[in-house]
Structure formats: C-alpha cells, structure tokens
mmCIF file of C-alpha atoms and ligand atoms in Angstrom:
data_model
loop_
_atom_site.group_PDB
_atom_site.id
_atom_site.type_symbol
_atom_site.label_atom_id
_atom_site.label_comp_id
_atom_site.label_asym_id
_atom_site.label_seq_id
_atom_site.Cartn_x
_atom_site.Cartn_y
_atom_site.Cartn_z
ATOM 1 C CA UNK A 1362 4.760 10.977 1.800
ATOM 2 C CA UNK A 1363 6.185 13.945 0.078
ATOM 3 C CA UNK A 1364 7.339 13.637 -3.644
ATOM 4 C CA UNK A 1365 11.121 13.931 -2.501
ATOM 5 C CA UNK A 1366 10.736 11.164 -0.130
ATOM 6 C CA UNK A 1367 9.853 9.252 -2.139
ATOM 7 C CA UNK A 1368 12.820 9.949 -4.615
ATOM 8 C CA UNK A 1369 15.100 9.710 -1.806
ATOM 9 C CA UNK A 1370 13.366 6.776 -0.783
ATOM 10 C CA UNK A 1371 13.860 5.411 -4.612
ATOM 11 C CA UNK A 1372 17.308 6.092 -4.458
ATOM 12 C CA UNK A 1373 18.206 4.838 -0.889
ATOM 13 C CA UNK A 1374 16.150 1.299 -1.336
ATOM 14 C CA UNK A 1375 15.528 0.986 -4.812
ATOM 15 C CA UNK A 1376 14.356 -3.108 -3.449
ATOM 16 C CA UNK A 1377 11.274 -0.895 -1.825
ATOM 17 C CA UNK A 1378 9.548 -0.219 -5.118
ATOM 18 C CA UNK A 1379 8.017 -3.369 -6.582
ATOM 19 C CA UNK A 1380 6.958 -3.515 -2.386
ATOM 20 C CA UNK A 1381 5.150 0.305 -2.425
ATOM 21 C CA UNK A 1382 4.310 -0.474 -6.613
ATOM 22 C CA UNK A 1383 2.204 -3.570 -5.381
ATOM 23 C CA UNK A 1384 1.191 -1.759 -2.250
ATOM 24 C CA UNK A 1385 -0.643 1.494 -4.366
ATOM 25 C CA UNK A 1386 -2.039 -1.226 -6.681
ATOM 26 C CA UNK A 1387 -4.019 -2.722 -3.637
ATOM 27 C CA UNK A 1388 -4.967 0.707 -2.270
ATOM 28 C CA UNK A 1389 -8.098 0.421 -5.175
ATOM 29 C CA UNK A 1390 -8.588 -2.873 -4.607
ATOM 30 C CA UNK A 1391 -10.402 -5.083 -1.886
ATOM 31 C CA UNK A 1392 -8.384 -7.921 -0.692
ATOM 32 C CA UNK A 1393 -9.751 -10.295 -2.786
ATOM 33 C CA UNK A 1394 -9.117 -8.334 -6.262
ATOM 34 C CA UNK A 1395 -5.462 -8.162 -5.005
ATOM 35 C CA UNK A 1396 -5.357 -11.249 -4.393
ATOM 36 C CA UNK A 1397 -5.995 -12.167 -7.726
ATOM 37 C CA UNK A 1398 -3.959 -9.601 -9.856
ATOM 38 C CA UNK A 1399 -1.117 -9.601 -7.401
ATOM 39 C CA UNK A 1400 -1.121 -12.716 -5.518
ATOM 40 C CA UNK A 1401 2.155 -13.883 -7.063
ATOM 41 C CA UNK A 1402 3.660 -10.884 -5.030
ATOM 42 C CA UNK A 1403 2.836 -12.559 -2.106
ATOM 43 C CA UNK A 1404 2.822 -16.246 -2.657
ATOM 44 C CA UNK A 1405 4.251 -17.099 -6.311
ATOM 45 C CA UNK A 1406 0.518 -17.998 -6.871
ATOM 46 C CA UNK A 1407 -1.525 -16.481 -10.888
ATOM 47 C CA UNK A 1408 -4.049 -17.873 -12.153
ATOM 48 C CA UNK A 1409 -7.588 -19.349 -10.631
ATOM 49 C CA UNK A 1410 -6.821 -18.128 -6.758
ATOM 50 C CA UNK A 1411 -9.038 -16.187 -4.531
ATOM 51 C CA UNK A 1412 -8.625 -14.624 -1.005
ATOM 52 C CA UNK A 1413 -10.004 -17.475 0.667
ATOM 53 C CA UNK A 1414 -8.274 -20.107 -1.311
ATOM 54 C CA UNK A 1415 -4.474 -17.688 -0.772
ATOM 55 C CA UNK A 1416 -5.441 -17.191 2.931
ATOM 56 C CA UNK A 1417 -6.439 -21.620 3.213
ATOM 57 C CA UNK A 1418 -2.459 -22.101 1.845
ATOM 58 C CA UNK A 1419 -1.293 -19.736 5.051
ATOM 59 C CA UNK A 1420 -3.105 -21.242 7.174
ATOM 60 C CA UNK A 1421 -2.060 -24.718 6.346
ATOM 61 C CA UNK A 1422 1.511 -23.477 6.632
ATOM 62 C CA UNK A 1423 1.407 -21.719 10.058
ATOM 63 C CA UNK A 1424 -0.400 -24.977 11.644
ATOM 64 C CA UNK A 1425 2.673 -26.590 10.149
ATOM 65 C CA UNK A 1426 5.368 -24.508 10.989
ATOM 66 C CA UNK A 1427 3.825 -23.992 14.520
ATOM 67 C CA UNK A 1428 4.606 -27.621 14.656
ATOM 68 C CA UNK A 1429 7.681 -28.026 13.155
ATOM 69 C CA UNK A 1430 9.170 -24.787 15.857
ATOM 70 C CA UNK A 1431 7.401 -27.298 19.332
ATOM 71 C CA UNK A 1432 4.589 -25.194 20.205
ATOM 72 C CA UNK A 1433 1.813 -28.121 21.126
ATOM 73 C CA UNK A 1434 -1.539 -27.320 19.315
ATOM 74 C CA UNK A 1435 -3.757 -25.001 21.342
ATOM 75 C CA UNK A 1436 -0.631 -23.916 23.372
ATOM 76 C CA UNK A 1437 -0.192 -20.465 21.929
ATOM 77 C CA UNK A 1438 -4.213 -19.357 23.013
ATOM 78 C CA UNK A 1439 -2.494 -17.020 25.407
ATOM 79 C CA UNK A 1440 0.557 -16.220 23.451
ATOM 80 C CA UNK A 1441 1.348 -12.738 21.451
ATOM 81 C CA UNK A 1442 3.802 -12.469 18.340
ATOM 82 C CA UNK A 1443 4.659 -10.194 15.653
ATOM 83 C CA UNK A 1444 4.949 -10.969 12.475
ATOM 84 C CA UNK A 1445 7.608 -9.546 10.629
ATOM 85 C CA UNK A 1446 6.469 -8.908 6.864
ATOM 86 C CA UNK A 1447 2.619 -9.846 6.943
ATOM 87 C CA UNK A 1448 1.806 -8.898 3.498
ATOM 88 C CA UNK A 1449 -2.061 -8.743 2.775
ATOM 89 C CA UNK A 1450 -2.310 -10.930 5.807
ATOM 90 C CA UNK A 1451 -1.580 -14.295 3.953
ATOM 91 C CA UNK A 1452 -0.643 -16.271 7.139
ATOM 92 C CA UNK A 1453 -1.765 -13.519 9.556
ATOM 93 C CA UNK A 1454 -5.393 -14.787 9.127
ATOM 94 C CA UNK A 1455 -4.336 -18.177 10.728
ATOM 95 C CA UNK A 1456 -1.895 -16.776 13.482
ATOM 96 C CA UNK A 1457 -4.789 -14.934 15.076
ATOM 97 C CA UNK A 1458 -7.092 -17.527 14.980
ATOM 98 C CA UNK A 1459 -4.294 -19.166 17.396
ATOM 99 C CA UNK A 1460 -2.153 -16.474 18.993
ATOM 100 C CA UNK A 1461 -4.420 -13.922 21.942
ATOM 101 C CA UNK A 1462 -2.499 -10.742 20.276
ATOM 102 C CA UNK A 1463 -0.944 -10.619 16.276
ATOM 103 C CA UNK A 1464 0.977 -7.422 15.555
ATOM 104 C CA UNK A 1465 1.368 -7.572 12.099
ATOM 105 C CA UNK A 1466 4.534 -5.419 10.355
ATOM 106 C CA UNK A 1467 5.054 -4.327 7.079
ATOM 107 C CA UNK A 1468 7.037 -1.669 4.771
ATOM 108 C CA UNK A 1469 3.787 -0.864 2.932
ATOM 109 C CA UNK A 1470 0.680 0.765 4.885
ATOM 110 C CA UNK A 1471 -1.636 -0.363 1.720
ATOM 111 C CA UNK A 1472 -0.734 -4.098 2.369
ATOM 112 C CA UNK A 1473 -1.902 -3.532 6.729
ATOM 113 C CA UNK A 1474 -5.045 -2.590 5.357
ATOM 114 C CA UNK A 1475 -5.679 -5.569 2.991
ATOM 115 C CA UNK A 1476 -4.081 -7.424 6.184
ATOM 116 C CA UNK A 1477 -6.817 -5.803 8.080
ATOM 117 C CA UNK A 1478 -9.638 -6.938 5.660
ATOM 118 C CA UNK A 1479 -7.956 -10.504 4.721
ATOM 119 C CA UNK A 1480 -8.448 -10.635 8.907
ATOM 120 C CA UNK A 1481 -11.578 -9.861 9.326
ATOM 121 C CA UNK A 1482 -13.088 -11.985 6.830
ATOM 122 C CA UNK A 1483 -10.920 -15.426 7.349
ATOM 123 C CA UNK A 1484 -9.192 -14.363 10.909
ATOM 124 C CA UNK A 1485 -10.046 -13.627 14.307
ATOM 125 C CA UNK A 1486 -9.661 -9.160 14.207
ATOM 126 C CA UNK A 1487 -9.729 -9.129 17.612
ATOM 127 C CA UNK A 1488 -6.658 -10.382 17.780
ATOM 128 C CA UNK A 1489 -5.021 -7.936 15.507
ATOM 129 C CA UNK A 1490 -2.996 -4.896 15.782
ATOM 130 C CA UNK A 1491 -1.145 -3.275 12.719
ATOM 131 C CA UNK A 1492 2.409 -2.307 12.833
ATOM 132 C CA UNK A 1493 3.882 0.120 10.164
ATOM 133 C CA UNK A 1494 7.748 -0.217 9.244
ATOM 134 C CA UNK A 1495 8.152 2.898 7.847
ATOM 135 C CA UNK A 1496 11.650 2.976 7.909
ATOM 136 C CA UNK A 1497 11.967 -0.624 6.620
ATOM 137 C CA UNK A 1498 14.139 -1.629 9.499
ATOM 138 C CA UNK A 1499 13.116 -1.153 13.458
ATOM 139 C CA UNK A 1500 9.490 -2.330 15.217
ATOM 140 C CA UNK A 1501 7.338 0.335 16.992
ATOM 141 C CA UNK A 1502 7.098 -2.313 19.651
ATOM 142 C CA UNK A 1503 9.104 -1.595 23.134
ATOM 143 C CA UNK A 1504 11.582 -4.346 24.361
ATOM 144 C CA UNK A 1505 9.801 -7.253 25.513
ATOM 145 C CA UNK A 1506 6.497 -7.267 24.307
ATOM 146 C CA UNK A 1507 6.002 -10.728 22.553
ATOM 147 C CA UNK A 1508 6.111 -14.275 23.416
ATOM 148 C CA UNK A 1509 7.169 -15.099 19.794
ATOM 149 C CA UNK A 1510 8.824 -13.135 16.357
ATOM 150 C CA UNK A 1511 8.392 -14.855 12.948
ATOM 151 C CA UNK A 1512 8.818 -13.681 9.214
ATOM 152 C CA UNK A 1513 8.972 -15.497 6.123
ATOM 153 C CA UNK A 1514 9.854 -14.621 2.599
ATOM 154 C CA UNK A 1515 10.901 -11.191 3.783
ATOM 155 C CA UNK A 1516 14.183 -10.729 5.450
ATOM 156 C CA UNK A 1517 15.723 -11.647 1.864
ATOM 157 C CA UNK A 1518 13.814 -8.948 0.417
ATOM 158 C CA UNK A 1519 15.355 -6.046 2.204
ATOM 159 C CA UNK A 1520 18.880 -5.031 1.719
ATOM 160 C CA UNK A 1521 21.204 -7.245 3.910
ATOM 161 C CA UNK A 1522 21.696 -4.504 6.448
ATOM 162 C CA UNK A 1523 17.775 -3.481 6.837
ATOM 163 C CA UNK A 1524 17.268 -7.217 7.737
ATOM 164 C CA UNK A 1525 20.216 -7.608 10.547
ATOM 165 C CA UNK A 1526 18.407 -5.121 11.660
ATOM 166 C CA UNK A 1527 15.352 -6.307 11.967
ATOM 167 C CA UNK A 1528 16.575 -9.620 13.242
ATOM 168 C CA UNK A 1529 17.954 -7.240 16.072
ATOM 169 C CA UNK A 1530 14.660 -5.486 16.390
ATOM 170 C CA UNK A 1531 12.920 -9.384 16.932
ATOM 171 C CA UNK A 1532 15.507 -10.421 19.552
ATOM 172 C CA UNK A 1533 14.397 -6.753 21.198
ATOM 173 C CA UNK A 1534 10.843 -7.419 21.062
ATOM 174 C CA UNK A 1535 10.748 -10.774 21.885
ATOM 175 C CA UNK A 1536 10.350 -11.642 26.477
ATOM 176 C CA UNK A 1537 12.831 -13.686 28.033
ATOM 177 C CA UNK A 1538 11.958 -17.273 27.114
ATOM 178 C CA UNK A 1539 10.052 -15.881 23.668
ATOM 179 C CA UNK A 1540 10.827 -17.994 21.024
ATOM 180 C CA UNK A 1541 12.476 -16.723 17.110
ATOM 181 C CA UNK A 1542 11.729 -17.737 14.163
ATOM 182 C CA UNK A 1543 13.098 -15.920 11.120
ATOM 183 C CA UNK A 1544 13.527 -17.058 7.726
ATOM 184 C CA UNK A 1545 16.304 -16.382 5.201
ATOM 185 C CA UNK A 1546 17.321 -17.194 1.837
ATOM 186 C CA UNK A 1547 20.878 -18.379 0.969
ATOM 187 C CA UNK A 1548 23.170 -19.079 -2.189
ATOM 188 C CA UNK A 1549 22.317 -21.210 -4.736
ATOM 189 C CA UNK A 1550 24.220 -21.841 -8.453
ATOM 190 C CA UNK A 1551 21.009 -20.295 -10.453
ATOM 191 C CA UNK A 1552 22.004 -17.035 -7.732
ATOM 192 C CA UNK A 1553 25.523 -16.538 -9.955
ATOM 193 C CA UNK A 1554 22.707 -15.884 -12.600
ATOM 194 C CA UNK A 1555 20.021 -14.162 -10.196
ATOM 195 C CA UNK A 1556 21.766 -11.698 -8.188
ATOM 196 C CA UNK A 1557 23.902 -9.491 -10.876
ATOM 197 C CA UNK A 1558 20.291 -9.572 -12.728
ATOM 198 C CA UNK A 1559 18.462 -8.377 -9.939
ATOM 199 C CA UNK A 1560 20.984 -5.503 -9.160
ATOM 200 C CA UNK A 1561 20.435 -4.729 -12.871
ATOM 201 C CA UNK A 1562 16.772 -4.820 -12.505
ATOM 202 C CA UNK A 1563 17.057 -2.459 -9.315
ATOM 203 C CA UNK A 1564 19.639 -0.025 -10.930
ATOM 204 C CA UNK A 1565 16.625 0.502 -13.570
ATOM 205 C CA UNK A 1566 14.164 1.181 -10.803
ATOM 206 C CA UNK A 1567 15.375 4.287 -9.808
ATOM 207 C CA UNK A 1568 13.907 5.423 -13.258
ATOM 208 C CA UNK A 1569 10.174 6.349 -11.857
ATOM 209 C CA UNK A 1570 8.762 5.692 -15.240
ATOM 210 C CA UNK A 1571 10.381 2.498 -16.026
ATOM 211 C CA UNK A 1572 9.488 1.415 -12.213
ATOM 212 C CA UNK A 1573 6.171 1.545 -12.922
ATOM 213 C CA UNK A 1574 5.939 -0.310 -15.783
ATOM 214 C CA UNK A 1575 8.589 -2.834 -14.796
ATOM 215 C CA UNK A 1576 6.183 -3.560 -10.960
ATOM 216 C CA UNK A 1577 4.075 -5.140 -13.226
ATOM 217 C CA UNK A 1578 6.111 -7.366 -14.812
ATOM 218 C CA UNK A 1579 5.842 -10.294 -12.877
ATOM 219 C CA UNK A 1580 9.201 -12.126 -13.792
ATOM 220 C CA UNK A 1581 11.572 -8.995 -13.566
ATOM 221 C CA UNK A 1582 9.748 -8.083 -10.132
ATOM 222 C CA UNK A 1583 10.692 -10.898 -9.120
ATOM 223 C CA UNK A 1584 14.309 -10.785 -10.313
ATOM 224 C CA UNK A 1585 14.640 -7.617 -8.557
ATOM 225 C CA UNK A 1586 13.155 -8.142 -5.018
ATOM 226 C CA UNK A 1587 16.099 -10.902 -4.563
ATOM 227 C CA UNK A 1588 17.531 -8.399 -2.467
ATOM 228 C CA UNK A 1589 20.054 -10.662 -0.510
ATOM 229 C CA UNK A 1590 21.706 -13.833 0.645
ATOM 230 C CA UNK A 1591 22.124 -14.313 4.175
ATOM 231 C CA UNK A 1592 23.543 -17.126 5.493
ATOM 232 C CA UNK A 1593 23.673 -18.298 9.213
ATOM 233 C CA UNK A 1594 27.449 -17.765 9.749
ATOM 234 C CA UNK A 1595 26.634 -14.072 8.273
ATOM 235 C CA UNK A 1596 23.192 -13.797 10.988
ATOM 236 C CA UNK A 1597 25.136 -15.361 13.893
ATOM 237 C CA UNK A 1598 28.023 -13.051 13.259
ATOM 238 C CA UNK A 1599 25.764 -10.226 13.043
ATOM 239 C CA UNK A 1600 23.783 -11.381 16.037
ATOM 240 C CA UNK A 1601 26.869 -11.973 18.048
ATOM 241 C CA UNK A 1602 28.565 -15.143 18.297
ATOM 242 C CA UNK A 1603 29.069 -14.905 22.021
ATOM 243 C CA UNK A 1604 25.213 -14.633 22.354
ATOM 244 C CA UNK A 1605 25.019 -18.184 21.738
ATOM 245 C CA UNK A 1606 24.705 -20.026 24.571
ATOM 246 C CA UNK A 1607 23.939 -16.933 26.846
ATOM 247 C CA UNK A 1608 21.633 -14.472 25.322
ATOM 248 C CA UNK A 1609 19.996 -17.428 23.000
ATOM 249 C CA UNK A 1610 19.564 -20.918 23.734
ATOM 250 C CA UNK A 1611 18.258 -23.888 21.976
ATOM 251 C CA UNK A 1612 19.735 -22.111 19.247
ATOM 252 C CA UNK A 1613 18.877 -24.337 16.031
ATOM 253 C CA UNK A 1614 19.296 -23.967 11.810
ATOM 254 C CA UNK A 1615 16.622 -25.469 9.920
ATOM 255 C CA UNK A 1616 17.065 -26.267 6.846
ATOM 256 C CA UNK A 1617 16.063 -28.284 3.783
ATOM 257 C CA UNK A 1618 17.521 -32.042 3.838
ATOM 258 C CA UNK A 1619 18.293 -31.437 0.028
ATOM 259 C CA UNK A 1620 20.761 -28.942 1.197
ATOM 260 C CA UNK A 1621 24.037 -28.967 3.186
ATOM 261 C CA UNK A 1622 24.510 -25.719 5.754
ATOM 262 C CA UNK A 1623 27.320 -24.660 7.277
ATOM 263 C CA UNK A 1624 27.666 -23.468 10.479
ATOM 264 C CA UNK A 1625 30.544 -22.697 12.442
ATOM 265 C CA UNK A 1626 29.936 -21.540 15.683
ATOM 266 C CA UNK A 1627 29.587 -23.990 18.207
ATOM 267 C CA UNK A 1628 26.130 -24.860 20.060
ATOM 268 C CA UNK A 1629 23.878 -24.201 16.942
ATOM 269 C CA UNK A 1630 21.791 -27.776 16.372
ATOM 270 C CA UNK A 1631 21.073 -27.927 12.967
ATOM 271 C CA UNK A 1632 18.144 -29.713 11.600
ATOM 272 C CA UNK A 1633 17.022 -30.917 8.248
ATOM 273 C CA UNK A 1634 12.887 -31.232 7.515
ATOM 274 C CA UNK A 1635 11.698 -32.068 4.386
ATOM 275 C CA UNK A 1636 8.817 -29.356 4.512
ATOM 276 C CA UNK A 1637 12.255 -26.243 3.585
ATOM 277 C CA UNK A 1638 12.209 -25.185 0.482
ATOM 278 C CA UNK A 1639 16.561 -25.769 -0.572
ATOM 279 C CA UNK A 1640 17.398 -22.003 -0.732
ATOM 280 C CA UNK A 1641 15.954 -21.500 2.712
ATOM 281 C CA UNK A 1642 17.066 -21.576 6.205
ATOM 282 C CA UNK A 1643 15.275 -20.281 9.924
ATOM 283 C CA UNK A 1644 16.853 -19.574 13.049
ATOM 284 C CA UNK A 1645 14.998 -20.685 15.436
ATOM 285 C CA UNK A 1646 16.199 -19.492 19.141
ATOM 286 C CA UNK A 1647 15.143 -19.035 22.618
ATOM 287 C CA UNK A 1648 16.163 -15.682 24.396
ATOM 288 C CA UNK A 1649 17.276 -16.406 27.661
HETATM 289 C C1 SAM B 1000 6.785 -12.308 -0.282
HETATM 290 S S1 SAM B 1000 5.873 -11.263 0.788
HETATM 291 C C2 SAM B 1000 5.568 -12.424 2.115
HETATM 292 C C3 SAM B 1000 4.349 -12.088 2.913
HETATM 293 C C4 SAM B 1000 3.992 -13.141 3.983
HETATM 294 N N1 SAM B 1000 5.077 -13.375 4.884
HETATM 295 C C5 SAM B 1000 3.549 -14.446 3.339
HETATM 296 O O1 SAM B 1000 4.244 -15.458 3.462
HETATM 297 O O2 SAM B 1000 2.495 -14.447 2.705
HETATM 298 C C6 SAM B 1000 7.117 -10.200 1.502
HETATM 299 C C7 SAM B 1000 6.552 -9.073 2.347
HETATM 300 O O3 SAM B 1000 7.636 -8.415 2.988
HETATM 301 C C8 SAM B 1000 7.368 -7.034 3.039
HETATM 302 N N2 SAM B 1000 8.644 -6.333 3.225
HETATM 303 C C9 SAM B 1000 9.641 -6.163 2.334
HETATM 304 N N3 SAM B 1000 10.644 -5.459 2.902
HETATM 305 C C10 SAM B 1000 10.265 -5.206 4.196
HETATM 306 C C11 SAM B 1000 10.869 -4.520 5.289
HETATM 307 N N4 SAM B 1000 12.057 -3.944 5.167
HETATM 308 N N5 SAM B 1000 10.204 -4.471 6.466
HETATM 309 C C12 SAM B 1000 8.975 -5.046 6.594
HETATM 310 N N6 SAM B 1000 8.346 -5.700 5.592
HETATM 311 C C13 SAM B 1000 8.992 -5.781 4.412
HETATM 312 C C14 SAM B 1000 6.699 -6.738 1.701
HETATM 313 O O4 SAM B 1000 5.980 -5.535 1.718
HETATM 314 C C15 SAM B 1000 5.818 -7.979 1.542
HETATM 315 O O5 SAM B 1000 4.549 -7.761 2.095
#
C-alpha cells in the first residue's frame, strides 16, 4: 500500500492502526513469537503463553460456543463458515478441525498469514481459505456461500458503521437456513470513562510517530481500539426491524445473566448464559 494510503487510511480509520501496528509487528515474527509479544492483542493474555497454549484457550471456546448456538457435536463435519475477524487464527485452529471449509477474514494481511501458520501447526489447513478485508467492511465471498458467520471481539473494534456493515455482509454470505452468530460490545458505567479516552487516544493516532510508539503500549492500545457500543436495538434497527420474523428467524440475544438487555422489537428471545462476559451480547439468527 502506497504511503498516501496509508495516511488517508490513518485519517479515515484512525481505530485501524494499533490493528496494521500489531499486524507489521507479526510480519518478522513466526506465530509463536507473536504470540508471545502480542498475544494480549488478541486475547488480553502477557506473560508465560505460547501458540499452543493461546490456540488450546480457542479451541476450548469454539467447542463451547458451538454448543451454546445448538449445533450437536460432530454436526458441522460438512458445514462451511467464515469467520469474521480471525486474528492470528486464535479460534480458527479449532473451527477447522470441525467445520469442511473455514474462510477466515481479517483487516490485516500479516495476521492471515500467522492464521495460516497457527493452522497448520494446531488446525486442520485443508480446511482453510484466507479472506482479506481490505476495506475493513464487505466479504470477498458471493451471496450464499456459508452455512454459518461468526466473529468475536471484533465488530466493537471497527467504527460503528464499518461493523453494520459487516453484519450486512454476514447475513449476505450466509445460505438460507445458515445460522449468525456475531458478537458485540455494549455500554457499561467504566464506558463514561472509556470511550471519551479512547477517542482521545485515536485523535493522537493520526500522529504517525506517536502511533508507533503508542501500538506498543499495551494499556492505551487498548483504550483506543474501543471503537464502539452497539447495542441490539441499534443492530436490529440497522438490520431492519421488519426482517424479524421474515428474513431471520429464531432470532435470539444472548447475553450475560449479570446484565439486563433491552430489546424492543418483538420476536427476539433473549437468553442469559453464564459463560458472556457483562459488556457482551450475540445475535444469534437463522436466515430464512
Ligand atoms: C481482539 S482480536 C480477536 C481475534 C479473534 N476473534 C479471537 O477471538 O482470537 C480482533 C481482530 O479483529 C480484526 N479487525 C478489526 N477491525 C476489523 C475489520 N473492520 N474487519 C475485519 N477484521 C477486523 C483485528 O485485525 C483483529 O485481528
């Protein structure tokens, strides 16, 4: 990418950099190394972890979550899905050890190829195919091609419009009958603290120099990645509340029983499991 891309890049989502900071980091790196200077990037994890001990804690979570959205065990063999913000390949590992096709999608080409070798070591490659969102917001996929889109810990990382988008671009991909399952981050009180911070943090980013410095700083990356706060009323609105019910069915919230959601259109189930971290939500939907 061309110098002035980039700045205009910068400039247009400054919530990219820590992202492509992290992602030239891993470029010199094997999987492993990244794993353990930048694993918190990916999984709030420093100190004594490894790529086999980061890729055993997504594994654990996708048999779980597989669970907690009704797929049976062994009943996604013949299944594809994408993956909507793989990272280095975290969970990927696990979903192709289960699913007959993985495309994996991320903003940063350095992270696919740590996916790639993350895969190949702990995964099944076979299985995997690579998706690049350069644009941070549509799939390369044509309409229909999966049985079942999933992302967590991303769509709060992009700015609130890149991720309706993208929640768009998973009801597109996704075959009649596919199942969605997308993951979001809503308010909290520490956010009245979190959010002017991180727009602070990100206002400071479009300084190249100071960028690279502060990517590196674990606790103000992390302030400014907090992108935005979705919560469902603002994803069914965006979706289209008439969808419910017609376009989606078995339409369900799930949340964290620590937490109250609201939800106002009618037909959404909403269900609490313990497993949610409080801030979080899915959707979880069939397309019709
Ligand atoms: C916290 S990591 C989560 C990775 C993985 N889901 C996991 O649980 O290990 C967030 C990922 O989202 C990716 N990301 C951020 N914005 C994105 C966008 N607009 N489109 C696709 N991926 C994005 C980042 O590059 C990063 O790999």
């Amino acid at each position: 990418m061309s110098l002035l891309r980039h700045a205009v890049e910068r400039l247009r989502r400054p919530q990219g950099v820590p992202w492509r900071s992290a992602g030239l980091r891993t470029e010199s790196l094997t999987a492993d190394e990244a794993v353990r200077s930048t694993g918190w990037v990916f999984d709030n994890k420093t100190g004594d972890v490894s790529l086999e001990s980061f890729e055993a804690s997504g594994d654990d979570e996708v048999r779980r979550y597989l669970k907690i959205f009704g797929f049976p065990k062994g009943s996604t063999a013949g299944l594809s899905m994408v993956e909507i913000g793989s990272g280095i390949g975290r969970m990927t590992a696990g979903f192709t050890k289960r699913f007959r096709t993985v495309y994996a999608a991320d903003v940063d080409a350095a992270f696919l190829e740590r996916c790639r070798e993350t895969v190949f070591h702990h995964g099944e490659p076979t299985a995997l195919r690579t998706l690049h969102v350069a644009d941070g917001r549509s799939l390369d996929l044509p309409t229909g091609t999966v049985d079942f889109a999933f992302s967590y810990i991303t769509l709060q990382h992009c700015s609130g419009d890149d991720a309706k988008s993208l929640v768009e671009e998973a009801l597109r991909v996704t075959k009649p009958s596919g199942l969605i399952a997308l993951n979001f981050r809503t308010w909290t009180i520490a956010d009245a603290a979190l959010v002017p911070l991180g727009g602070l943090v990100r206002l400071l980013w479009r300084a190249p120099k100071v960028a690279k410095y502060m990517a590196r700083v674990r606790a103000l990356t992390r302030l400014g990645w907090q992108a935005n706060r979705l919560s469902p009323d603002d994803i069914i609105a965006s979706i289209g509340i008439d969808l419910i019910g017609t376009r989606l069915t078995d339409v369900t919230v799930i949340h964290s029983p620590r937490r109250r959601v609201k939800v106002s259109a009618e037909g959404v189930r909403k269900l609490g499991v313990r497993r949610v971290h409080p801030s979080h939500w899915w959707l979880l939907a069939r397309l019709a």
